[in-house]
N, CA, C and O atoms as a GROMACS GRO file, in nm:
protein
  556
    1UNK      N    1   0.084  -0.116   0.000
    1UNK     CA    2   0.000   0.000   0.000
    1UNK      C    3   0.089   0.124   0.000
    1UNK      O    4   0.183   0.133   0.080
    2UNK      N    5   0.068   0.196  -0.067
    2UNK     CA    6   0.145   0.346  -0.102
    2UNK      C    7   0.066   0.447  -0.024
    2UNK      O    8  -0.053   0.456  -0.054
    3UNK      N    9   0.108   0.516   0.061
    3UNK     CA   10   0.051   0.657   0.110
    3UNK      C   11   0.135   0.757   0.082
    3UNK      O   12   0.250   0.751   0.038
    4UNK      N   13   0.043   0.884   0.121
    4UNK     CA   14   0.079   0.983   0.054
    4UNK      C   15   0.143   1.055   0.150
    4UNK      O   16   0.068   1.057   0.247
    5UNK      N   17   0.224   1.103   0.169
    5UNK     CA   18   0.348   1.170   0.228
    5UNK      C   19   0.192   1.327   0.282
    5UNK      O   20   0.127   1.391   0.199
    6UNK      N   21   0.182   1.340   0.433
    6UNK     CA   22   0.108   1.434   0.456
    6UNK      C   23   0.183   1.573   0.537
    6UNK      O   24   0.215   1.552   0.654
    7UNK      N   25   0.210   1.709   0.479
    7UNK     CA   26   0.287   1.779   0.537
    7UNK      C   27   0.298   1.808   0.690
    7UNK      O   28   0.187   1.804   0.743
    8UNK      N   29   0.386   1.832   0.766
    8UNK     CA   30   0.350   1.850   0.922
    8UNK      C   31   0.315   1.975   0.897
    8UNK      O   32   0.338   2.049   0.802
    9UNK      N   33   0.229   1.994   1.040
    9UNK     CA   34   0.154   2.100   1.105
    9UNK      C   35   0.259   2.254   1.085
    9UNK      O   36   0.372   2.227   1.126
   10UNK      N   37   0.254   2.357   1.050
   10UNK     CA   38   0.318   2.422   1.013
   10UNK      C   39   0.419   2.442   0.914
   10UNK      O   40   0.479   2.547   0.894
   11UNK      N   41   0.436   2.310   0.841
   11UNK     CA   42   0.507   2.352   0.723
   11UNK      C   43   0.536   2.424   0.587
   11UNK      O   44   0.433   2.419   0.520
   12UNK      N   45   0.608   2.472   0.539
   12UNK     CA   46   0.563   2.569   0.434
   12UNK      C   47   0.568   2.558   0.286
   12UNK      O   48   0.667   2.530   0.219
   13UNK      N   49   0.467   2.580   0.251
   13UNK     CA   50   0.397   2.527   0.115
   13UNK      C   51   0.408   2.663   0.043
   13UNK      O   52   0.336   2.761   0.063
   14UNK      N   53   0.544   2.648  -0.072
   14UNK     CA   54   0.599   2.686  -0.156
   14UNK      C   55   0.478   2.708  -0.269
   14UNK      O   56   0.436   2.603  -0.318
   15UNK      N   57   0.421   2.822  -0.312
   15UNK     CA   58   0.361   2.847  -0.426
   15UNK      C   59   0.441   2.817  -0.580
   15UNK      O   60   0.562   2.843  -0.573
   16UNK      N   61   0.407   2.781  -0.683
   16UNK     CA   62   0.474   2.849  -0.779
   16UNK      C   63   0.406   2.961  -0.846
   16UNK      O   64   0.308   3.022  -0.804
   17UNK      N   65   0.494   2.986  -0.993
   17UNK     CA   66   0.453   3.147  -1.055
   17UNK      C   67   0.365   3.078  -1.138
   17UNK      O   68   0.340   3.152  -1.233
   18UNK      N   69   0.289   2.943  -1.150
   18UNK     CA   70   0.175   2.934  -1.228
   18UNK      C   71   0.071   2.957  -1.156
   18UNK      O   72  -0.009   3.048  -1.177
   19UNK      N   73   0.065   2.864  -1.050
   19UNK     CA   74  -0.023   2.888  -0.951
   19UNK      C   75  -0.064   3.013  -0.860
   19UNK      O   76  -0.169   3.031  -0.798
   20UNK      N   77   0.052   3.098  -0.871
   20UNK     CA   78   0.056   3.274  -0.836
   20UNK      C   79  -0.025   3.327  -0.939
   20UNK      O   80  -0.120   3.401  -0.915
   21UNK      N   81   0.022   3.280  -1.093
   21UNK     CA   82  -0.082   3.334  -1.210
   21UNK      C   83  -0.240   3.303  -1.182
   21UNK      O   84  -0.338   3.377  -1.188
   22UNK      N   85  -0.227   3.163  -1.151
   22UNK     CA   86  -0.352   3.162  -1.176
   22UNK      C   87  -0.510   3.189  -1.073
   22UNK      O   88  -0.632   3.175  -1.078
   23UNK      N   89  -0.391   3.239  -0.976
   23UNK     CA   90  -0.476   3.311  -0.871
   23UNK      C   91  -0.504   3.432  -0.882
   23UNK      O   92  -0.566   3.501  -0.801
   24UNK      N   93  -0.438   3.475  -1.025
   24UNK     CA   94  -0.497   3.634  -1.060
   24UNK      C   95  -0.612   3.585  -1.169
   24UNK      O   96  -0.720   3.642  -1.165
   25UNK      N   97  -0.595   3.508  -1.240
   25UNK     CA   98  -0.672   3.479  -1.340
   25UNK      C   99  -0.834   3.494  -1.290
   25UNK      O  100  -0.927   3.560  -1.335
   26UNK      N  101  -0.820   3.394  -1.170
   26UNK     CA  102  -0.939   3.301  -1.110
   26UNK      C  103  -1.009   3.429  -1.027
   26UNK      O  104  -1.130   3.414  -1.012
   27UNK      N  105  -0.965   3.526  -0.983
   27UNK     CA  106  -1.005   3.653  -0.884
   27UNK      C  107  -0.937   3.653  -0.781
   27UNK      O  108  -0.937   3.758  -0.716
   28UNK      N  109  -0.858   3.540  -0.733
   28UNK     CA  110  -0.804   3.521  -0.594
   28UNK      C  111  -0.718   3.630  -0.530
   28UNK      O  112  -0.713   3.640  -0.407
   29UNK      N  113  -0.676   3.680  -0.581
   29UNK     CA  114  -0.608   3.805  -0.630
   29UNK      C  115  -0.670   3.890  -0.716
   29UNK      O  116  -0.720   3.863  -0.825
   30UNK      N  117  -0.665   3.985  -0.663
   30UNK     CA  118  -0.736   4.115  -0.768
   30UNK      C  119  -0.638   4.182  -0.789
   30UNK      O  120  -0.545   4.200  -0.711
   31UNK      N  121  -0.659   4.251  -0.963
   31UNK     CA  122  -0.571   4.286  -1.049
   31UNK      C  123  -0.512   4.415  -0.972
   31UNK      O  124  -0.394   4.440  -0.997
   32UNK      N  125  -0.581   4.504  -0.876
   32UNK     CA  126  -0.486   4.604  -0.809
   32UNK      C  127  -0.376   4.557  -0.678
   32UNK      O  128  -0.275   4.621  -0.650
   33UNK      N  129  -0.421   4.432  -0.609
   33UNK     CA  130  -0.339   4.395  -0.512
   33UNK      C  131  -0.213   4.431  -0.560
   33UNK      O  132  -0.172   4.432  -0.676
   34UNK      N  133  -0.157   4.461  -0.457
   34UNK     CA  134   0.025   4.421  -0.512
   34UNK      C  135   0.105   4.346  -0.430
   34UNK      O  136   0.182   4.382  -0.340
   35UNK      N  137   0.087   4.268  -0.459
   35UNK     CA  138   0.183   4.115  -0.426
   35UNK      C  139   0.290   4.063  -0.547
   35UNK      O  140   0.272   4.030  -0.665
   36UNK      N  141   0.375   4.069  -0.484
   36UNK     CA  142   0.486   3.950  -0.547
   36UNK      C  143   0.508   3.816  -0.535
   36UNK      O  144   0.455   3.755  -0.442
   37UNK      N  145   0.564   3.771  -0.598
   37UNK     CA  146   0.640   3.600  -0.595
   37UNK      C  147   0.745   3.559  -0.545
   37UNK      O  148   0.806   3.507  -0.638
   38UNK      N  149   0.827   3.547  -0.420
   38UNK     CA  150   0.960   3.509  -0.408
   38UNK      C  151   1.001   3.399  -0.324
   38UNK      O  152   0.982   3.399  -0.202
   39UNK      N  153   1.054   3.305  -0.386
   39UNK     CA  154   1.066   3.201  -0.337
   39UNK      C  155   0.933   3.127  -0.288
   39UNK      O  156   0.907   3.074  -0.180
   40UNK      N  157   0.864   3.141  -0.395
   40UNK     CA  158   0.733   3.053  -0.298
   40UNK      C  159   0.636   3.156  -0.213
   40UNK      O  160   0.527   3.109  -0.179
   41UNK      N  161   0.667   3.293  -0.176
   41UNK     CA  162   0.594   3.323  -0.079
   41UNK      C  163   0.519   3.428  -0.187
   41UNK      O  164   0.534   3.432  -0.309
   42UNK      N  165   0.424   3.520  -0.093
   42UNK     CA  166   0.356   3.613  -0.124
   42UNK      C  167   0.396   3.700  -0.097
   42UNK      O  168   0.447   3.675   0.012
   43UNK      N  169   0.426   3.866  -0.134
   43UNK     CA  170   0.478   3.948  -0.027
   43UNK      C  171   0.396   4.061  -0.085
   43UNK      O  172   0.386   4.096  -0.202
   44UNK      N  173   0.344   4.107   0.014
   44UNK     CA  174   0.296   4.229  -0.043
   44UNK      C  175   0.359   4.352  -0.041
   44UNK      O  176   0.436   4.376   0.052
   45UNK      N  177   0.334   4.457  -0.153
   45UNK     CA  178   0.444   4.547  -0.171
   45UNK      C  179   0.382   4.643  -0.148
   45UNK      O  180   0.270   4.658  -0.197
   46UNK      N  181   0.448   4.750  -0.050
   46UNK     CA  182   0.464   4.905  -0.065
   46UNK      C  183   0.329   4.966  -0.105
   46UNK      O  184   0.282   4.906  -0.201
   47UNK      N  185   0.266   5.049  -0.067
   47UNK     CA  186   0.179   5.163  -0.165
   47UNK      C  187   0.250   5.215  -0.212
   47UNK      O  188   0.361   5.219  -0.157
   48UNK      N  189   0.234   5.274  -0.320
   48UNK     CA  190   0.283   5.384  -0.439
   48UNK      C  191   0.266   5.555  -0.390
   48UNK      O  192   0.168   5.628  -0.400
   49UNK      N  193   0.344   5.571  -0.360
   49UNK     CA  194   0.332   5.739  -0.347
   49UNK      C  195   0.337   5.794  -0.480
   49UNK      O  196   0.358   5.735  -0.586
   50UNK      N  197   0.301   5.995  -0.445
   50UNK     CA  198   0.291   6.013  -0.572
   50UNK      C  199   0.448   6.052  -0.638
   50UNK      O  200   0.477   6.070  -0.756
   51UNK      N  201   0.545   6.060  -0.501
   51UNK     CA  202   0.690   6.067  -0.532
   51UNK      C  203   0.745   5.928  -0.624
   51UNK      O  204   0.830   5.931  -0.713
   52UNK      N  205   0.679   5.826  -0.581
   52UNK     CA  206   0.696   5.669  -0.662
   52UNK      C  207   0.700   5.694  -0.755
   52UNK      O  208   0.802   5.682  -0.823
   53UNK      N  209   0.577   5.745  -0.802
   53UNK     CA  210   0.491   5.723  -0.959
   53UNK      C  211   0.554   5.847  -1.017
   53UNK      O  212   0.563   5.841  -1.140
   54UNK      N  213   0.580   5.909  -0.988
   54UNK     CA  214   0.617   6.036  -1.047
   54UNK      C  215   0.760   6.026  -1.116
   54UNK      O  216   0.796   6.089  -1.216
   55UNK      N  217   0.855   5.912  -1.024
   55UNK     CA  218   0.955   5.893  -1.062
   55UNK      C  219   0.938   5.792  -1.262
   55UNK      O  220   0.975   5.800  -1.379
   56UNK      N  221   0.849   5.709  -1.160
   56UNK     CA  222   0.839   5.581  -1.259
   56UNK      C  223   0.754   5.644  -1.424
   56UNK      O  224   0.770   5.617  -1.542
   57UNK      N  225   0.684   5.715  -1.369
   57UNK     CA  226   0.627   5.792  -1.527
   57UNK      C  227   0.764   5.861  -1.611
   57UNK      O  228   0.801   5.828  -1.723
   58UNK      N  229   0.820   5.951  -1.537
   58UNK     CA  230   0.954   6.021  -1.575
   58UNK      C  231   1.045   5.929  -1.645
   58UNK      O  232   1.090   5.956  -1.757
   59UNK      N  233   1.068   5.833  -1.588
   59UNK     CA  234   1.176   5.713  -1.623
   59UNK      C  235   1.108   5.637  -1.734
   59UNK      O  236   1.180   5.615  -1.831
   60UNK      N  237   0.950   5.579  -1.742
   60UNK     CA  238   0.917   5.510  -1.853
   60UNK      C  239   0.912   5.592  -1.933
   60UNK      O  240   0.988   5.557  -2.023
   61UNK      N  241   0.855   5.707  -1.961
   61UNK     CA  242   0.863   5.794  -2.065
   61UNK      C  243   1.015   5.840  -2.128
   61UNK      O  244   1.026   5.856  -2.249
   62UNK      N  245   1.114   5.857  -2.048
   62UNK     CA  246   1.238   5.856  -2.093
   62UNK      C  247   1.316   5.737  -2.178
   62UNK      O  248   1.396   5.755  -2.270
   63UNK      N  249   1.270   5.605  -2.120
   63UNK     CA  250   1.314   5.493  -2.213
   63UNK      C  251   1.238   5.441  -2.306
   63UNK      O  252   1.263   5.355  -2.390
   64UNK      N  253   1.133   5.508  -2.281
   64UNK     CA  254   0.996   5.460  -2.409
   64UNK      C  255   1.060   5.561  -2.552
   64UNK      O  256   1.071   5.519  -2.667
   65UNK      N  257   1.095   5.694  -2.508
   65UNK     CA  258   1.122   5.775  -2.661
   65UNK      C  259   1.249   5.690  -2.720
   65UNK      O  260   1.269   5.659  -2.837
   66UNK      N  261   1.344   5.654  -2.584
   66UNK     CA  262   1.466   5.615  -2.642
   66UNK      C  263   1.491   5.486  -2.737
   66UNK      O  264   1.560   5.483  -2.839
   67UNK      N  265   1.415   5.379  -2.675
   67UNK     CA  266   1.433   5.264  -2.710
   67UNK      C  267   1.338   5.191  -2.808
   67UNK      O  268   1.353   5.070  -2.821
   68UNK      N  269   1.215   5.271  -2.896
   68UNK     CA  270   1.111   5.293  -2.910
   68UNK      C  271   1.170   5.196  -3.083
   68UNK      O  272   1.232   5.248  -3.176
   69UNK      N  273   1.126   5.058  -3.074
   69UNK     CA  274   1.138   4.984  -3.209
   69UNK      C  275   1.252   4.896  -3.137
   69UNK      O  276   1.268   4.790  -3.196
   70UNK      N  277   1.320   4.908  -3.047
   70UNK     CA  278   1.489   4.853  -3.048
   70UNK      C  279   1.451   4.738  -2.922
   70UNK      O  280   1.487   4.620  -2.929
   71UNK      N  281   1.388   4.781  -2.832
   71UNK     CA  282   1.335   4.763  -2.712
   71UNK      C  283   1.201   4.756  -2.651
   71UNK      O  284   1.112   4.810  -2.717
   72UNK      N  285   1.161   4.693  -2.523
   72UNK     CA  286   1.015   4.695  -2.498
   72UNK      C  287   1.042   4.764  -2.357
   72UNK      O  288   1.140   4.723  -2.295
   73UNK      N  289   0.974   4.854  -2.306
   73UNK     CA  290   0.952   4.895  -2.181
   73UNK      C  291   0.821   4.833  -2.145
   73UNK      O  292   0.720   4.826  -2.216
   74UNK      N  293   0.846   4.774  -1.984
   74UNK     CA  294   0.767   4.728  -1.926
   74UNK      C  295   0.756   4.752  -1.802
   74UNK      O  296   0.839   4.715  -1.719
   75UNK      N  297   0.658   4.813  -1.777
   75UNK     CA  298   0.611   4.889  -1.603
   75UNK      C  299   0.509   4.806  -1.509
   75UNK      O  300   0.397   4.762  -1.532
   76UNK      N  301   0.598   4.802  -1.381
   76UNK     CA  302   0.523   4.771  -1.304
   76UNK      C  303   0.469   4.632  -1.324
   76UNK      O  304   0.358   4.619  -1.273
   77UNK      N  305   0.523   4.506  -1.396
   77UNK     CA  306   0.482   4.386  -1.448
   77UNK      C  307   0.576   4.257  -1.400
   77UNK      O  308   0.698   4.275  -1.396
   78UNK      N  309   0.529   4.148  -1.370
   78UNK     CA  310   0.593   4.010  -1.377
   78UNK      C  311   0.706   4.008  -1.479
   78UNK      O  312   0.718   4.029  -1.600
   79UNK      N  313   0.774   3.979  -1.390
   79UNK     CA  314   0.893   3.863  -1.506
   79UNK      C  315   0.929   3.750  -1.438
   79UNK      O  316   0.959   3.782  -1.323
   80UNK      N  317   0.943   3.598  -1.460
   80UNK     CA  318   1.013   3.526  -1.384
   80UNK      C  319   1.109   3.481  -1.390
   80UNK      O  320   1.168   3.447  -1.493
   81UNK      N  321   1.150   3.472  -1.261
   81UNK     CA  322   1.287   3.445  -1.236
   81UNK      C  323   1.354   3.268  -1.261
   81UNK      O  324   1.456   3.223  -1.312
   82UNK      N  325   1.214   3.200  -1.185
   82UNK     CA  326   1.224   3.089  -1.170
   82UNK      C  327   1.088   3.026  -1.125
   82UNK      O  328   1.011   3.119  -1.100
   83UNK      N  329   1.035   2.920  -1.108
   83UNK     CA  330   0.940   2.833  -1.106
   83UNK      C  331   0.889   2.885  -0.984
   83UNK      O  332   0.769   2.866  -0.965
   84UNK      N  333   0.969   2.960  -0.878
   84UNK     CA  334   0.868   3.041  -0.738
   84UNK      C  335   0.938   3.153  -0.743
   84UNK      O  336   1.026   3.161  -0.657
   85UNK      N  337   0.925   3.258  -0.826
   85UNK     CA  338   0.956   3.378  -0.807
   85UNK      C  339   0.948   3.449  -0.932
   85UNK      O  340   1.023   3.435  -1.028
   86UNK      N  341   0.843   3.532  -0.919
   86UNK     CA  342   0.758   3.605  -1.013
   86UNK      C  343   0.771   3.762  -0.940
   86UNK      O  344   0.671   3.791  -0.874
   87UNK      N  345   0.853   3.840  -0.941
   87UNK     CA  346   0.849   3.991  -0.876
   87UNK      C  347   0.778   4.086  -0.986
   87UNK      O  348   0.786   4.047  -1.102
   88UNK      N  349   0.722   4.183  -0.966
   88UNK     CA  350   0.753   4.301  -1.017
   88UNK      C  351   0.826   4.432  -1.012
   88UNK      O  352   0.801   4.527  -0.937
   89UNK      N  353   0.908   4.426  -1.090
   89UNK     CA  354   1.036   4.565  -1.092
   89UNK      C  355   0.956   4.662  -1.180
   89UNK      O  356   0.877   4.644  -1.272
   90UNK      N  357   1.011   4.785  -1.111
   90UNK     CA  358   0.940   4.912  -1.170
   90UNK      C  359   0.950   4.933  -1.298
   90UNK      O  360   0.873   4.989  -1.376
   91UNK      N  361   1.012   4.902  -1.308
   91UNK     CA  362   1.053   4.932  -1.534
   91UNK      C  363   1.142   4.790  -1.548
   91UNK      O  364   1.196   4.712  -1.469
   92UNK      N  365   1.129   4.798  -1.693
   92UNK     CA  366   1.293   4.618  -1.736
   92UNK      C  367   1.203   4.698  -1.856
   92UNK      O  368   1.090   4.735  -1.888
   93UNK      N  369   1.402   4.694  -1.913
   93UNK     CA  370   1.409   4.705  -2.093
   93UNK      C  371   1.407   4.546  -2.143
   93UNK      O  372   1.502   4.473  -2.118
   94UNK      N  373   1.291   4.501  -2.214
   94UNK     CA  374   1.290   4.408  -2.244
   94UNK      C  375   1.369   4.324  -2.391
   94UNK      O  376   1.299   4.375  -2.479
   95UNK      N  377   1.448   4.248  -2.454
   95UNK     CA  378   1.440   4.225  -2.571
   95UNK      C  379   1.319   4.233  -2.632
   95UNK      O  380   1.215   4.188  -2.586
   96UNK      N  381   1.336   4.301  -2.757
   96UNK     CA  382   1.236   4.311  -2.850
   96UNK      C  383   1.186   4.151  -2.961
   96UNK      O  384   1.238   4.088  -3.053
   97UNK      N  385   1.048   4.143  -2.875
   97UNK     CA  386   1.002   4.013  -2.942
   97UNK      C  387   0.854   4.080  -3.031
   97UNK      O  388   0.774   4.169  -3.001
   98UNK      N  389   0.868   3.981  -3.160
   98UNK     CA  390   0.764   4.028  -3.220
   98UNK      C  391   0.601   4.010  -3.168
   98UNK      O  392   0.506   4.084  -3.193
   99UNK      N  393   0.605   3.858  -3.071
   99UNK     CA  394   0.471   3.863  -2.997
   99UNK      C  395   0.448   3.999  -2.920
   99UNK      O  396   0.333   4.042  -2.912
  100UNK      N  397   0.542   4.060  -2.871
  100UNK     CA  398   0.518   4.148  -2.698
  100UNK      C  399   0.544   4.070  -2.589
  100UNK      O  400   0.534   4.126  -2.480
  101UNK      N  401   0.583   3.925  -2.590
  101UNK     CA  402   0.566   3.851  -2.492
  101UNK      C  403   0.386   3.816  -2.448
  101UNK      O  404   0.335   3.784  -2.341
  102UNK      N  405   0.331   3.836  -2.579
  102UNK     CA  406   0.175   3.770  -2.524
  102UNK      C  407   0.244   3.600  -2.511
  102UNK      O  408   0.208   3.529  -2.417
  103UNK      N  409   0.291   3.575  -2.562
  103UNK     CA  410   0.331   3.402  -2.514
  103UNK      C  411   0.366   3.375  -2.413
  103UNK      O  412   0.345   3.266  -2.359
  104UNK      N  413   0.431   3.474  -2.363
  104UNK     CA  414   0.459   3.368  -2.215
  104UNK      C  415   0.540   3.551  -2.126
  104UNK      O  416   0.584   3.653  -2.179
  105UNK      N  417   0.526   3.519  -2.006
  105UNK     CA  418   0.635   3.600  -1.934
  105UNK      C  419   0.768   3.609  -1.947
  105UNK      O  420   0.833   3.505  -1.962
  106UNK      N  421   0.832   3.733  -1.942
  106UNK     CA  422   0.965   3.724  -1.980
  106UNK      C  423   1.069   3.674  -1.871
  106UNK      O  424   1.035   3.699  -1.756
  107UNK      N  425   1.182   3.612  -1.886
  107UNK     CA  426   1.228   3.559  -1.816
  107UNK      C  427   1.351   3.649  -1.807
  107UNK      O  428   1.365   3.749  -1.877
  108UNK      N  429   1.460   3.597  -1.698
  108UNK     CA  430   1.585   3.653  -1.694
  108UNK      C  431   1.656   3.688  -1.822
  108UNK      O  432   1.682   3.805  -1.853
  109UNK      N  433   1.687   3.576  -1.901
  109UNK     CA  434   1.730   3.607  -2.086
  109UNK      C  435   1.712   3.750  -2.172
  109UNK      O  436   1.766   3.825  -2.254
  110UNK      N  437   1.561   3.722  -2.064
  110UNK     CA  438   1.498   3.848  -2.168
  110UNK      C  439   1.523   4.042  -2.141
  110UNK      O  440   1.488   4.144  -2.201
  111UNK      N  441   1.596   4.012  -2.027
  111UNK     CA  442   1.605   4.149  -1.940
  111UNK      C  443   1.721   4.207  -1.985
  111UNK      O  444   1.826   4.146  -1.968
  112UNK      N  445   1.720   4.328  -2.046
  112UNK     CA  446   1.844   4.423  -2.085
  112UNK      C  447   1.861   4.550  -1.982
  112UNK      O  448   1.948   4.637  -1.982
  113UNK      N  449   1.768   4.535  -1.908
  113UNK     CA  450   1.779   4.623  -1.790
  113UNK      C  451   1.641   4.660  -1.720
  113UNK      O  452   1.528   4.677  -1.765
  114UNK      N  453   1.702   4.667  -1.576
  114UNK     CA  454   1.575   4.648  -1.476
  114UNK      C  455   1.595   4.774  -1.338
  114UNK      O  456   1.688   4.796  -1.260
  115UNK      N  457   1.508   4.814  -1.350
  115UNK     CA  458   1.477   4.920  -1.237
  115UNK      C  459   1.375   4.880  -1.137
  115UNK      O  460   1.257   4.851  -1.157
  116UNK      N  461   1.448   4.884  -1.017
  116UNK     CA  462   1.324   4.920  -0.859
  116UNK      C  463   1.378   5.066  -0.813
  116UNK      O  464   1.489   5.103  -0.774
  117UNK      N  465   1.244   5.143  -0.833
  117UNK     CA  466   1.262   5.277  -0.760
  117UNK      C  467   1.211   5.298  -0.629
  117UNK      O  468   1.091   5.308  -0.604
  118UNK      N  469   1.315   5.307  -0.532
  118UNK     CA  470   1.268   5.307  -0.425
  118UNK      C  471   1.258   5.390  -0.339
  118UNK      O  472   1.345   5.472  -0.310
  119UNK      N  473   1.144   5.378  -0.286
  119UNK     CA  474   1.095   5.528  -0.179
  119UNK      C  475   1.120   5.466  -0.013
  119UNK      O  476   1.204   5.487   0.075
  120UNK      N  477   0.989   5.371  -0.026
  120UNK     CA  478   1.064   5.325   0.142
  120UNK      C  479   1.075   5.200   0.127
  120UNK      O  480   1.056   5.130   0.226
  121UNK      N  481   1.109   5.133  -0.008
  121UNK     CA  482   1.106   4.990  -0.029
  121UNK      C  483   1.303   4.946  -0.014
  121UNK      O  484   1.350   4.833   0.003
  122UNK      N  485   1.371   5.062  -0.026
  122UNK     CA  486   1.526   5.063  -0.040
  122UNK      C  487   1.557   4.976  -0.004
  122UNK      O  488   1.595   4.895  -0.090
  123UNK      N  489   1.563   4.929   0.150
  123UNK     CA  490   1.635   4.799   0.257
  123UNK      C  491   1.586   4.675   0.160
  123UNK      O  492   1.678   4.606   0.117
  124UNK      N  493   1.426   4.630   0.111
  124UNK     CA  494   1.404   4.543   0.093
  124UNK      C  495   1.397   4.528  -0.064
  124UNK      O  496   1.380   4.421  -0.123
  125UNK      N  497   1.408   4.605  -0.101
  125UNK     CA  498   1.514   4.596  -0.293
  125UNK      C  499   1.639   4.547  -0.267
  125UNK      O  500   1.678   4.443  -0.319
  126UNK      N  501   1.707   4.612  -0.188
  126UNK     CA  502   1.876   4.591  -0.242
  126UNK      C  503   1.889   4.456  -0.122
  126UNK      O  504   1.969   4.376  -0.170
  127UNK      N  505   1.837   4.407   0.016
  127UNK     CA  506   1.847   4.291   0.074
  127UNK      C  507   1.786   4.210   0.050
  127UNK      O  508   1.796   4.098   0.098
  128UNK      N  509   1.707   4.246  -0.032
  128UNK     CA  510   1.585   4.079  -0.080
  128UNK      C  511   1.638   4.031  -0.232
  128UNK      O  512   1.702   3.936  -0.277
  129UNK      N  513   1.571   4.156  -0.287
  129UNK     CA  514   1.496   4.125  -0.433
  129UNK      C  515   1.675   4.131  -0.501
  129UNK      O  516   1.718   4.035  -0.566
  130UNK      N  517   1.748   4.236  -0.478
  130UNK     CA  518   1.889   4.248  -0.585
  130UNK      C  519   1.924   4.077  -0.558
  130UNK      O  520   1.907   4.027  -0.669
  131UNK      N  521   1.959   3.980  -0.473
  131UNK     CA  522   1.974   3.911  -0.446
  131UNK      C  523   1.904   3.793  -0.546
  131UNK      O  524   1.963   3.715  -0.620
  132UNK      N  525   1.792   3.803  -0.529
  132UNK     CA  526   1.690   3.729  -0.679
  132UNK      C  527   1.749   3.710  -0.773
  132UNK      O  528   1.796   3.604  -0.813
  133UNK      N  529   1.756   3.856  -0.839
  133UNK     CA  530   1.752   3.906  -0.924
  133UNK      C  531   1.948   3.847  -0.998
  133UNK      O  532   1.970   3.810  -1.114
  134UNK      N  533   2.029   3.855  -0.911
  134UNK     CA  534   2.169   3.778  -0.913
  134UNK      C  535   2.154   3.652  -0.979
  134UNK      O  536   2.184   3.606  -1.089
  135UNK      N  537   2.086   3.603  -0.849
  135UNK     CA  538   2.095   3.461  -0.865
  135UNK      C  539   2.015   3.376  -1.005
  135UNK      O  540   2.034   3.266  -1.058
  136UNK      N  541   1.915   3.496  -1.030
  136UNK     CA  542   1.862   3.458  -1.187
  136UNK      C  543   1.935   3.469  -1.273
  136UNK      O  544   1.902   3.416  -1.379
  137UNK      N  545   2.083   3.550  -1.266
  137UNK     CA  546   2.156   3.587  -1.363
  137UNK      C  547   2.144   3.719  -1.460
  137UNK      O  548   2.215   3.737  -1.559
  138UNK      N  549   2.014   3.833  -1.399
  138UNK     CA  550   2.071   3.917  -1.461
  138UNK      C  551   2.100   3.998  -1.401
  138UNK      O  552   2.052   4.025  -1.291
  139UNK      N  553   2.238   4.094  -1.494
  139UNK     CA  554   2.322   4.182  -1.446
  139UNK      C  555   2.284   4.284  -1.391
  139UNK      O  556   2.366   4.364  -1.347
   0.00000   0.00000   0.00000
């Protein structure tokens, strides 16, 4: 007889970034929450000030004129890193694909450069997420 391996009482049950997806899909998540993916967990991020946004409009509009045919700017969106870690970074110059990436999320490969602008998120950009973001391999 085969049984099924049952987790102990407090153990922690690693999400992945499909199952993160598809808890936006399903409503489980609503499209304004802001939660991330890392390592399995949920984390919820920061409110947006208007010092945030103010930055992040300034900055997408600056790499949108620049890179405009060469490049994709992408705000405020998923990329994954790996099978449990789905973040969103404030801007990533994306390689230019002819879908847009409607096929699938862009992955590390795909990143020519990535911005977190941070207001009071600083400690937990550069001690959490830069760390991710390494270990995915991009620069």
């Amino acid at each position: 007889m085969i049984r099924e391996a049952k987790p102990a009482a407090g153990a922690r049950r690693r999400l992945t970034a499909d199952e993160f997806e598809r808890m936006g899909v399903t409503g489980i998540l609503h499209e304004d929450e802001r939660v991330e993916l890392l390592d399995g967990d949920l984390i919820a991020m920061a409110p947006l000030g208007p010092r945030h946004t103010g930055h992040l409009i300034r900055l997408s509009e600056w790499f949108s004129a620049r890179v405009l045919g060469r490049a994709h700017v992408r705000v405020q969106n998923s990329i994954r890193l790996d099978p449990h870690s789905e973040p969103q970074p404030d801007i990533v110059l994306l390689r230019r694909r002819d879908d847009f990436y409607v096929s699938a999320v862009p992955a590390p490969e795909d990143v020519l450069l990535l911005i977190e602008i941070a207001d009071s998120s600083l400690r937990y950009d550069r001690d959490v997420k830069l760390g991710f973001y390494a270990q995915a391999g991009i620069p």
